[in-house]
Structure formats: structure tokens, C-alpha cells
Coordinates of C-alpha atoms in Angstrom, one line a residue:
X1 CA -5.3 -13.7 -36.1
X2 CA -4.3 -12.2 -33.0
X3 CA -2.2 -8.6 -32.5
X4 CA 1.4 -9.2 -30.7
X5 CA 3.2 -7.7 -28.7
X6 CA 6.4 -10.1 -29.4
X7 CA 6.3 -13.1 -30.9
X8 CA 5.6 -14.9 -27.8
X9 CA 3.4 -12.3 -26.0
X10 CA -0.5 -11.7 -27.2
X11 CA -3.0 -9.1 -26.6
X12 CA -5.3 -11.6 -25.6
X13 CA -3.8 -13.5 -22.5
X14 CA -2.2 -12.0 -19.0
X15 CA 0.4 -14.6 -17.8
X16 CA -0.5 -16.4 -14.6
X17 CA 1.9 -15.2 -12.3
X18 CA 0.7 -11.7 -12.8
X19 CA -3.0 -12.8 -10.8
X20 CA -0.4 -14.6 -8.7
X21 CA 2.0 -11.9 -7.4
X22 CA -1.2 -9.6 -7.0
X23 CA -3.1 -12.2 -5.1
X24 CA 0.2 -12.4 -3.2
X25 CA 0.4 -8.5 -2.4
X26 CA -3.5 -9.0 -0.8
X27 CA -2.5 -12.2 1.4
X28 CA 0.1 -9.9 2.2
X29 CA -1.6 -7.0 3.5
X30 CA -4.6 -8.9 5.0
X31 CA -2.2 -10.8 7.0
X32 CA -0.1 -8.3 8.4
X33 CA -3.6 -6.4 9.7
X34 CA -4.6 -9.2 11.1
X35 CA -0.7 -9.8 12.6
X36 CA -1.9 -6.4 14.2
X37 CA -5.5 -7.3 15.4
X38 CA -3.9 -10.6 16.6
X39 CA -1.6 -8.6 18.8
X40 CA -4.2 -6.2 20.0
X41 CA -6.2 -8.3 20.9
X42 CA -5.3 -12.3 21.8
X43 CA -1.1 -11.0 22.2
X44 CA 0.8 -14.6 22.5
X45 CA 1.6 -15.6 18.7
X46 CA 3.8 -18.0 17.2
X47 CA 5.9 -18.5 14.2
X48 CA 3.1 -20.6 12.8
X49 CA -0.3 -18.5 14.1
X50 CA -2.5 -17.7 11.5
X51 CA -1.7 -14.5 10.4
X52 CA 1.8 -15.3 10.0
X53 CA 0.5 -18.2 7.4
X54 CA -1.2 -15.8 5.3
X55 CA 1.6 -13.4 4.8
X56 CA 3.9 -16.8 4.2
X57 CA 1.3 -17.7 1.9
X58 CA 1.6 -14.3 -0.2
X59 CA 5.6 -14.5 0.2
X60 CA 5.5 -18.5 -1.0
X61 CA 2.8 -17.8 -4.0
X62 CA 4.8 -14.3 -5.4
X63 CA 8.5 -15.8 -4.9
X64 CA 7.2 -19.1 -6.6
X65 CA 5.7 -18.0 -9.5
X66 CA 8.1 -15.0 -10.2
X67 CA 11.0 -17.7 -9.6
X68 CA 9.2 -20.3 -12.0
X69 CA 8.7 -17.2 -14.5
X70 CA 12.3 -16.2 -14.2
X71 CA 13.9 -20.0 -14.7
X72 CA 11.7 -20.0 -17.8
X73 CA 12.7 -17.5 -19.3
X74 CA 17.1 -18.4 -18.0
X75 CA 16.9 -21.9 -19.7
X76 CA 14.2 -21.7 -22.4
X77 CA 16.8 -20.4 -24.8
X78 CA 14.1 -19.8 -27.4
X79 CA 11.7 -17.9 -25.6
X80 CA 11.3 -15.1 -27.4
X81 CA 10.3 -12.7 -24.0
X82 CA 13.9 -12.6 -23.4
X83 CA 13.5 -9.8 -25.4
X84 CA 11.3 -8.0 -22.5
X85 CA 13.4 -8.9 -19.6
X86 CA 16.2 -8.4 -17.8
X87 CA 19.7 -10.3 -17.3
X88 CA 21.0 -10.5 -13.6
X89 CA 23.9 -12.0 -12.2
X90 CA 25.2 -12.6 -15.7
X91 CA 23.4 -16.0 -15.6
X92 CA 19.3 -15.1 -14.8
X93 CA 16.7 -13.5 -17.2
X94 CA 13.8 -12.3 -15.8
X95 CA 11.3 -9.0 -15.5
X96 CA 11.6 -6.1 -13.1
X97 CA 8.9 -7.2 -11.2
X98 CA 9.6 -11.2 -11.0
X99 CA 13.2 -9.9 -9.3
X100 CA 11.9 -7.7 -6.9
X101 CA 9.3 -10.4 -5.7
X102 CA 11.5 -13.1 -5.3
X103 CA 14.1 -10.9 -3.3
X104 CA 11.1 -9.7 -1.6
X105 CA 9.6 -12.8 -1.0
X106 CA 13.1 -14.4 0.7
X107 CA 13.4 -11.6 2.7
X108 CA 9.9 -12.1 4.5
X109 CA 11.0 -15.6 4.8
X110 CA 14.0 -14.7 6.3
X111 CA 12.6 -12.6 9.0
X112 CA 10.1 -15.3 10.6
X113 CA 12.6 -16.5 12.9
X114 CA 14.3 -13.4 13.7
X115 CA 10.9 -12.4 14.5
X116 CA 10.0 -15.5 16.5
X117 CA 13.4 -15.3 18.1
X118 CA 12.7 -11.7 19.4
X119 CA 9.4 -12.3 20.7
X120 CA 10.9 -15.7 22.3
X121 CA 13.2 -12.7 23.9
X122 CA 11.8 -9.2 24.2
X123 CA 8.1 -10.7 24.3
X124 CA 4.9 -8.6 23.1
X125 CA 5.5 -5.8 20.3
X126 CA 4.5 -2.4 21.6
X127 CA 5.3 -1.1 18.4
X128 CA 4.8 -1.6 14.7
X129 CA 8.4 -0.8 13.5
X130 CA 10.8 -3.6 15.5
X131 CA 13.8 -4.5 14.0
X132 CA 12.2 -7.7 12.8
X133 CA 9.1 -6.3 11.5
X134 CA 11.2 -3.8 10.0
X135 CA 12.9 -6.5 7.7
X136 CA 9.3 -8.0 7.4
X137 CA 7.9 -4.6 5.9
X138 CA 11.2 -4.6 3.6
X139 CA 10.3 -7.9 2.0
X140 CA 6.6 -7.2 2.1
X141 CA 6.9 -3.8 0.0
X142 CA 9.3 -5.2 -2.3
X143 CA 7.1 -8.2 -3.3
X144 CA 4.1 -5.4 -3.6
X145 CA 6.6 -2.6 -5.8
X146 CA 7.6 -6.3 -7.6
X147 CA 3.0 -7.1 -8.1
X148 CA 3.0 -3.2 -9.4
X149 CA 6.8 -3.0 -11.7
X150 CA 5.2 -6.5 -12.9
X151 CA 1.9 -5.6 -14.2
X152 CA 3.0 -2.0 -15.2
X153 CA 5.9 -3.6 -17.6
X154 CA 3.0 -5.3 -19.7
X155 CA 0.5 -2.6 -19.1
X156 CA 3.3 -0.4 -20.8
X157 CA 4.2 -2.9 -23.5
X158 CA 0.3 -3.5 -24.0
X159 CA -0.5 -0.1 -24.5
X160 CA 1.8 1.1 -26.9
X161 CA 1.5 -2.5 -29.1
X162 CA -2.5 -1.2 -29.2
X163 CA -1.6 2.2 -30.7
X164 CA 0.5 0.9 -33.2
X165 CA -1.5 -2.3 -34.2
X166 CA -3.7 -2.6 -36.8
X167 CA -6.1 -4.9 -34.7
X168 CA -6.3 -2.1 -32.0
X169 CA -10.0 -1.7 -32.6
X170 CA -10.2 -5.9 -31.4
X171 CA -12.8 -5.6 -27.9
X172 CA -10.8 -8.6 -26.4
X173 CA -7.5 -6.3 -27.0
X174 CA -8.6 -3.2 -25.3
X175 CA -10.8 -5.6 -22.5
X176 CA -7.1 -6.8 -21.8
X177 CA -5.8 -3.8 -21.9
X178 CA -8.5 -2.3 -19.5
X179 CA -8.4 -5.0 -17.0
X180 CA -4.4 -4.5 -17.0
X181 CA -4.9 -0.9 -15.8
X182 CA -7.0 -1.6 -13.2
X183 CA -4.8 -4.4 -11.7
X184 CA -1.8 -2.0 -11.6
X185 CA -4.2 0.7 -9.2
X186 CA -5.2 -2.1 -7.7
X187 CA -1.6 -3.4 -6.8
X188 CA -0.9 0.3 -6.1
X189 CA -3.7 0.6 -3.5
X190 CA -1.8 -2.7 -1.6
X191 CA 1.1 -0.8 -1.1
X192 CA -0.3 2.2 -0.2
X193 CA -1.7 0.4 2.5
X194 CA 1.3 -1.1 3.8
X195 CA 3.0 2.6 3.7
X196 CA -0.1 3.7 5.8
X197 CA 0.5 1.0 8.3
X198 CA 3.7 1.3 8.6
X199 CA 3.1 5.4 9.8
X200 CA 0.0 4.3 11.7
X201 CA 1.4 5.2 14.7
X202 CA 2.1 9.1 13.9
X203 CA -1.6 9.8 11.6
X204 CA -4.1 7.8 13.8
X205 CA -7.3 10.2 14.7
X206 CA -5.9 11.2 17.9
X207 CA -3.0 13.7 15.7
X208 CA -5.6 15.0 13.7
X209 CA -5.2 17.8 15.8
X210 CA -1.1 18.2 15.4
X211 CA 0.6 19.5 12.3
X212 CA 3.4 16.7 12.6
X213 CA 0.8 13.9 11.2
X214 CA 0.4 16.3 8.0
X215 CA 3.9 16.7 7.8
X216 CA 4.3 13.2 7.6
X217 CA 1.7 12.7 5.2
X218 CA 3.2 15.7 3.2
X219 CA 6.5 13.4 2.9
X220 CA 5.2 10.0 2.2
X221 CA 1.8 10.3 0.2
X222 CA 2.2 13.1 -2.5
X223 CA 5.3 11.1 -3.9
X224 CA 3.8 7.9 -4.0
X225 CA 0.4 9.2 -5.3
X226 CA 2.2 11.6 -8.0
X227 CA 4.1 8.4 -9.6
X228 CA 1.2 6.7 -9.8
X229 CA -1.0 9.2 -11.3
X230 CA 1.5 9.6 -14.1
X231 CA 2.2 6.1 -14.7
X232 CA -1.1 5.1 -15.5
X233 CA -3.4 5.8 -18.3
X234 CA -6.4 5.9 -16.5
X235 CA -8.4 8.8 -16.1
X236 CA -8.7 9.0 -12.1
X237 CA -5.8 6.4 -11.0
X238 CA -4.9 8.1 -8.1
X239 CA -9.0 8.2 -7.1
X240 CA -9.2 4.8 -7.9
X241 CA -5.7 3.6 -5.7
X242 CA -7.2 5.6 -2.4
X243 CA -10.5 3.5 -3.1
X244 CA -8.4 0.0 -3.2
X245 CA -6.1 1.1 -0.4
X246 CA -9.1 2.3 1.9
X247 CA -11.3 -0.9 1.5
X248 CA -8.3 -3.3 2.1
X249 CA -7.7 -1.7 4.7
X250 CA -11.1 -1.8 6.0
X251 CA -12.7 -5.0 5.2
X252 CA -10.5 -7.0 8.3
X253 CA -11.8 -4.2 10.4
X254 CA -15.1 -5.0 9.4
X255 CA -15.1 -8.9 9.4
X256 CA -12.4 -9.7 12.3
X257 CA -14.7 -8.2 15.1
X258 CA -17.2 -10.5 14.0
X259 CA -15.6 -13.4 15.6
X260 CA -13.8 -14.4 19.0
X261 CA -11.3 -13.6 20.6
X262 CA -9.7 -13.5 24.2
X263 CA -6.4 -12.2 25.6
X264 CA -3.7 -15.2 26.5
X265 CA -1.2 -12.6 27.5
X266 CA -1.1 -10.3 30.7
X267 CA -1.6 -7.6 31.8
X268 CA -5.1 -7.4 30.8
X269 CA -6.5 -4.2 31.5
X270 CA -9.3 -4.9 29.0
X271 CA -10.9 -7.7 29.0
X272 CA -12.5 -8.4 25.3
X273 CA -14.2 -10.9 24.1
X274 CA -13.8 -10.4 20.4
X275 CA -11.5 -9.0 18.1
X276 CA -10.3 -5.4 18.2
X277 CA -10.0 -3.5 14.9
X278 CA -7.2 -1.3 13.8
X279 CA -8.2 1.6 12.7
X280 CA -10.3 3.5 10.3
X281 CA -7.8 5.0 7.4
X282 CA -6.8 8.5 6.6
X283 CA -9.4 9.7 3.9
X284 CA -6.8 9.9 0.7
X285 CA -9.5 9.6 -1.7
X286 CA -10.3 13.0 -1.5
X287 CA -7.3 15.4 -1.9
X288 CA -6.7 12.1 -4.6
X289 CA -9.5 13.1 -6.7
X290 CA -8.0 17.0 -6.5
X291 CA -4.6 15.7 -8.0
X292 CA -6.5 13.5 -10.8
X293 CA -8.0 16.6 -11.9
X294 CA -4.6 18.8 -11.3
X295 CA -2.9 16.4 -13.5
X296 CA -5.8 16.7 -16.3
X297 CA -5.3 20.0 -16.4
X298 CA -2.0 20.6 -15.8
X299 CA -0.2 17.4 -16.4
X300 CA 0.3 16.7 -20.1
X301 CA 2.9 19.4 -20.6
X302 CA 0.7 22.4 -20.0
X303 CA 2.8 23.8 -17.6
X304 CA 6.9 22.4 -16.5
X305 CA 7.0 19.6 -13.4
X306 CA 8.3 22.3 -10.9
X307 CA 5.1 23.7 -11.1
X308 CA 3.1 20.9 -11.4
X309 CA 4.5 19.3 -7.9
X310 CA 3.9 23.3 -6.5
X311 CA 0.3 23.0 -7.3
X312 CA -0.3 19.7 -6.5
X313 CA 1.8 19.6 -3.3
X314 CA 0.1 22.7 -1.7
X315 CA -3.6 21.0 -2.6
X316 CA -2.4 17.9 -0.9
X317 CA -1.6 19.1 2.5
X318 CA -4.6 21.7 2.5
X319 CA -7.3 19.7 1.2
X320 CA -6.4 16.6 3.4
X321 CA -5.7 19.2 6.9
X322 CA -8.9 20.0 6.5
X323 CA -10.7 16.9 5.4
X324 CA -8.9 15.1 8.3
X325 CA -8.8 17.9 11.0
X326 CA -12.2 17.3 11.2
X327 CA -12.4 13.9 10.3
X328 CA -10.0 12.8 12.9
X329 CA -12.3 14.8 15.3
X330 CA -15.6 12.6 14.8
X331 CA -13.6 9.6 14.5
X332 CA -11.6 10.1 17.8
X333 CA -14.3 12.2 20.1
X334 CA -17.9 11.4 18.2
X335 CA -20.1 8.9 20.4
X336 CA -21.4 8.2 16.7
X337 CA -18.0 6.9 15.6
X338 CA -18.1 4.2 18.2
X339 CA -19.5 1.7 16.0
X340 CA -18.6 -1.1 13.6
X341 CA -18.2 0.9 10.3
X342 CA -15.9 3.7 12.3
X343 CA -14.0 1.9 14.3
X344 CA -13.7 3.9 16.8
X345 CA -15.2 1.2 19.8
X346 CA -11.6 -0.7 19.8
X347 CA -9.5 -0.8 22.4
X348 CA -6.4 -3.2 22.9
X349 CA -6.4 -5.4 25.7
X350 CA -3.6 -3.9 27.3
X351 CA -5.4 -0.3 27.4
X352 CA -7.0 1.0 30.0
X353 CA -10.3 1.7 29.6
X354 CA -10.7 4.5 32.1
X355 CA -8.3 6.5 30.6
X356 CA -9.9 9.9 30.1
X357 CA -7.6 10.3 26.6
X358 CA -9.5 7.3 24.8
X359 CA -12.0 9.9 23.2
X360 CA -10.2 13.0 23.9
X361 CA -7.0 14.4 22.7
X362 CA -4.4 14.4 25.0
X363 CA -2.4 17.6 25.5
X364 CA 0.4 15.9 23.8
X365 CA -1.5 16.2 20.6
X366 CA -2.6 19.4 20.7
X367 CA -1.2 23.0 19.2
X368 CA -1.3 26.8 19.2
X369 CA -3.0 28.2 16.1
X370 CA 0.1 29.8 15.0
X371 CA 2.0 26.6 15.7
X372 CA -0.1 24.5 14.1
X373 CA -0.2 26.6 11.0
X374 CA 3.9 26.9 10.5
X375 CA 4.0 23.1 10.7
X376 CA 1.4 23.3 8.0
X377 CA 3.7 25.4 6.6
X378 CA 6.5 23.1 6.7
X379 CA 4.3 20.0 5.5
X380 CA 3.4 22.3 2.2
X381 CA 7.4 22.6 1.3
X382 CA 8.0 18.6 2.2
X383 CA 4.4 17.9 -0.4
X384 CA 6.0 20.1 -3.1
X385 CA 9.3 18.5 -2.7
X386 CA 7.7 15.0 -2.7
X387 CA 5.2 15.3 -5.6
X388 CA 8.4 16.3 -7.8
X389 CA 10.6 13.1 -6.9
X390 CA 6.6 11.7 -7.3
X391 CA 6.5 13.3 -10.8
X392 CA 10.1 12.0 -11.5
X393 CA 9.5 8.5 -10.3
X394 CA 6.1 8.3 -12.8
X395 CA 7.8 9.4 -15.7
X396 CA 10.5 6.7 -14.9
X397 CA 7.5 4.1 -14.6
X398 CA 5.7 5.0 -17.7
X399 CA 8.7 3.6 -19.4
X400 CA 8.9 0.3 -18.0
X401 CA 8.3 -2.6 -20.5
X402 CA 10.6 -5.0 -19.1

């Protein structure tokens, strides 16, 4: 006899299309870093070039299976999971997450030809965030928030149905349960990487030395890693997110190079032979593990949410100005950072290689001490105001079942 959640929904089986819309969210981020290794180092793509299949790939699989889910649950009258879902349009039924992947999913569709049409026009991208790639990254994140909504609904649903059943004690249940947890920081991790890639450009190692990157991490990371910390159940989630996030966004750094590649695209200033990484990511895991512990201590009502984001906020943007102050540092200016693992060797084919800023900070990026530490200043208020919409947006999460 097996423990239910519903009639229709057991403790012992995780529907396909939630390994689907997960596996999605990685064929997603792997193809648009290697969209970006593509570009720094070959330049002429196509519609159909490879990296562009992969992210099709993850945008086909996600909108597929959510789209199959979703028509089973509109004409299966009987299915009892209607229960768990949600009505749209007055005519679909369907869960949080299957709607925002198959939105997301048509958008990323949608912007291929844009994309190929402005390349066909503009030619090469100098710059992550063109309009098309901007309604890329739209549809990418909303197929990866639809991965995470998706398996957080039945993590949720599968959590409470364990305290209150009888077979709770079942080591198949709580396996389930387990593996459910770690998918969702998992799925988390994916998007955190696409919300790191899409900033790239303002927290590389070479504004390590510039209170604007922290300001800008201040913003964007403390919410995102706040809401995740109080959705989940698990004891370090936000430790365990930065570990997902860092080695997918590593490991096509690490394999690409491996193999060849050669400009087709002038000017080249550079002329490579293989592929060029991207770069080594900021180190999140860190000032994560802080806020894991903050949120032991202080997060299960010990002290009121104001307080909580105060704390945590403040321990962000310290802990990760110092970590990567001197982390950007070795990365950007270290001889030993010019390696493999680090990163630090690549160089687009368009750069010029006897620029004397390649492994020195350019002026640009460089600040008084009293400078420096008011922006610090200013990236502490922005944390504290994020980790409380953070707080906000997790206690919204931790409700999800449908």
C-alpha cells in the first residue's frame, strides 16, 4: 500500500516531465555558454549552429512535455490532479511550472529569427544583452523559474503529505522526497547562472576592484538566494544552489578549450586555435554558507523579516567584497590564474593581445578608498532591501502546491 498525495499522485513516483523540464533548464544554460564561447571565439553563427540546437533542444523538450502535461490534465476529465493545478484561459488546466515553461519555451522559439535577422543586419554581438538575446533570456528564465515553480509545487505537496501520513516512516517515501529537494537547488543553481550571465559584463574579475560590481550583486543575488533559502527544507540550500550554479557554469569552461576552434570572422587581432572560455564565476558559495547559517539561527521566527534581510543583507555584501576583492585580484593579475581551471588564459579573438589592461585593471575600474567604501555603503542598503522582497518571495514559494 502506498501513501498519497491525491488520488492520482504517490509518494513513490516523480512524473517524467519534471527530469524533462530540468534536463531542459541545463541544455539551456550549457547552450547559451557555449552561444558565448562560440562568439568569442569562431564569431560567424547561424540560426542552426550548434549552440543554438542545444538551447532549441531544452526550449522543444520543456514546452513539449509541460504542453503534453497540461493537455492531460485539460481533456482527461477524470484526472484527479486537476485538483493540484491551475485553470487558464478559462479552457486549460495545468501547474504553475508547466505554464511558465511553455510560455517560456515559445518565447525562445520566437526569438531565433529575430536573432538571425539581426545578426543578418547588425552582424557580430559585442554585447550580451541585444534586443534579441534580451527576449532569448526572457524565455530562457521563464522555462528555468517554470523547471523550479514545477518541482517546488510537488516538493511542497510531498512534504506536507509525509508529515501527515501514516506511511511517513516508508524509505522509498522520504528517498523521493530527498531526491525532490535536491532537484529544486539544483534547478535553482540553473537560473542562478543565467542571472550571473546575464550581469557578466559589470562583475567580471577586472571590477573586483570597483564598488559598482557589489552594488549590483547587492541587487540581484541576496533576493534570489533569500527565496530560495526559505523555500526549501534543506539544511544548506543556498550552499548547495552556489555549488550547482558554479560547476554549470564551469564545466564548458573546462571541456570547450579542449577542442578546436578558429576565427571565420574579421578582425582578428587574436589568432586562436582553440576555444576561449568565459569566465571563472563570482564565488557565491561562500557568503551562501553565511546566510544558511543566518537563516538557522535566525530564520524560523526568532527574530521579524526586517531584521532578518538587515542581517543577512549586510553579511552578503561584506563577506562577498572581501572574498571577491581579492579573488578578482588573483583571477585578473595572478600569472597562476592563467591556466585551465582559472580561466584567466582566454582571450577573444577580437582582443588585442598587447593591451597592457588584459592583466591589469584599467583606471576605469579603479576607486578612492573613501569612494569605494560609500558605494559599499550603498550596495549594503540595495542587499537589505533585496533579501526582504527575497524573504517575501520564499515565503510565497513555500506555499506552492499547484
Amino acid at each position: 500500500m502506498q501513501a498519497t498525495l491525491s488520488p492520482s499522485v504517490t509518494l513513490t513516483k516523480i512524473p517524467t516531465y519534471i527530469y524533462a523540464v530540468v534536463f531542459s533548464s541545463l541544455c539551456i544554460v550549457w547552450g547559451l555558454l557555449w552561444d558565448i564561447m562560440w562568439h568569442m571565439s569562431i564569431g560567424r553563427d547561424g540560426l542552426f549552429a550548434p549552440p543554438h540546437l542545444l538551447m532549441y533542444v531544452g526550449a522543444v523538450v520543456a514546452g513539449l512535455f509541460s504542453g503534453v502535461k497540461i493537455l492531460q490534465l485539460t481533456f482527461a476529465r477524470r484526472n484527479t490532479e486537476r485538483t493540484h493545478s491551475v485553470r487558464f484561459w478559462g479552457i486549460f488546466y495545468g501547474s504553475l511550472g508547466a505554464m511558465y515553461c511553455v510560455w517560456g519555451a515559445l518565447t525562445m522559439l520566437t526569438s531565433a529569427p529575430f536573432d538571425d535577422w539581426w545578426h543578418n543586419t547588425y552582424g557580430l554581438d559585442v554585447q550580451i544583452l541585444t534586443p534579441p538575446h534580451t527576449v532569448l533570456l526572457v524565455g530562457m528564465m521563464t522555462v528555468q523559474f517554470g523547471a523550479m515553480i514545477g518541482v517546488l509545487a510537488l516538493q511542497n505537496r510531498f512534504s506536507n503529505s509525509l508529515t501527515n501520513s501514516p506511511f511517513s516512516d516508508n524509505s522509498r517515501n522520504k528517498q523521493q522526497a530527498n531526491q525532490l529537494k535536491i532537484m529544486f537547488t539544483i534547478a535553482a543553481g540553473l537560473l542562478l547562472s543565467i542571472l550571473y550571465t546575464m550581469l557578466a559584463e559589470k562583475l567580471g574579475p577586472w571590477a573586483s576592484h570597483h564598488s559598482s560590481a557589489y552594488i549590483t550583486m547587492g541587487i540581484a543575488f541576496p533576493f534570489y538566494l533569500l527565496a530560495v533559502g526559505r523555500a526549501s527544507p534543506l539544511r544548506y540550500p543556498i550552499t548547495i544552489t552556489a555549488i550547482a550554479y558554479m560547476l554549470a557554469m564551469l564545466i564548458p569552461s573546462w571541456i570547450l578549450p579542449l577542442f578546436p576552434a578558429t576565427p571565420r570572422l574579421g578582425p582578428v587581432l587574436n589568432p586562436i586555435t582553440h576555444y576561449q572560455a568565459f569566465v571563472f564565476p563570482l564565488l557565491l558559495v561562500i557568503p551562501g554558507f553565511v546566510l544558511d547559517k543566518l537563516l538557522h539561527r535566525f530564520g524560523n521566527g526568532q527574530i521579524n523579516d526586517w531584521l532578518l534581510a538587515v542581517f543577512t543583507g549586510t553579511a552578503f555584501v561584506l563577506i562577498i567584497s572581501v572574498v571577491q576583492w581579492y579573488f578578482g585580484a588573483f583571477l585578473h593579475t595572478s600569472p597562476n590564474a592563467r591556466n585551465w581551471f582559472f580561466l584567466s588564459d582566454s582571450m577573444s579573438y577580437s582582443d588585442d593581445p598587447t593591451s597592457p589592461y588584459h592583466h591589469t585593471f584599467h583606471p576605469y575600474w579603479l576607486q578612492s578608498t573613501a569612494g569605494f567604501l560609500k558605494g559599499i555603503g550603498v550596495a549594503i542598503l540595495c542587499a537589505i532591501l533585496s533579501a526582504r522582497v527575497g524573504l517575501l518571495w520564499g515565503n510565497w514559494m513555500k506555499r506552492v502546491q499547484r
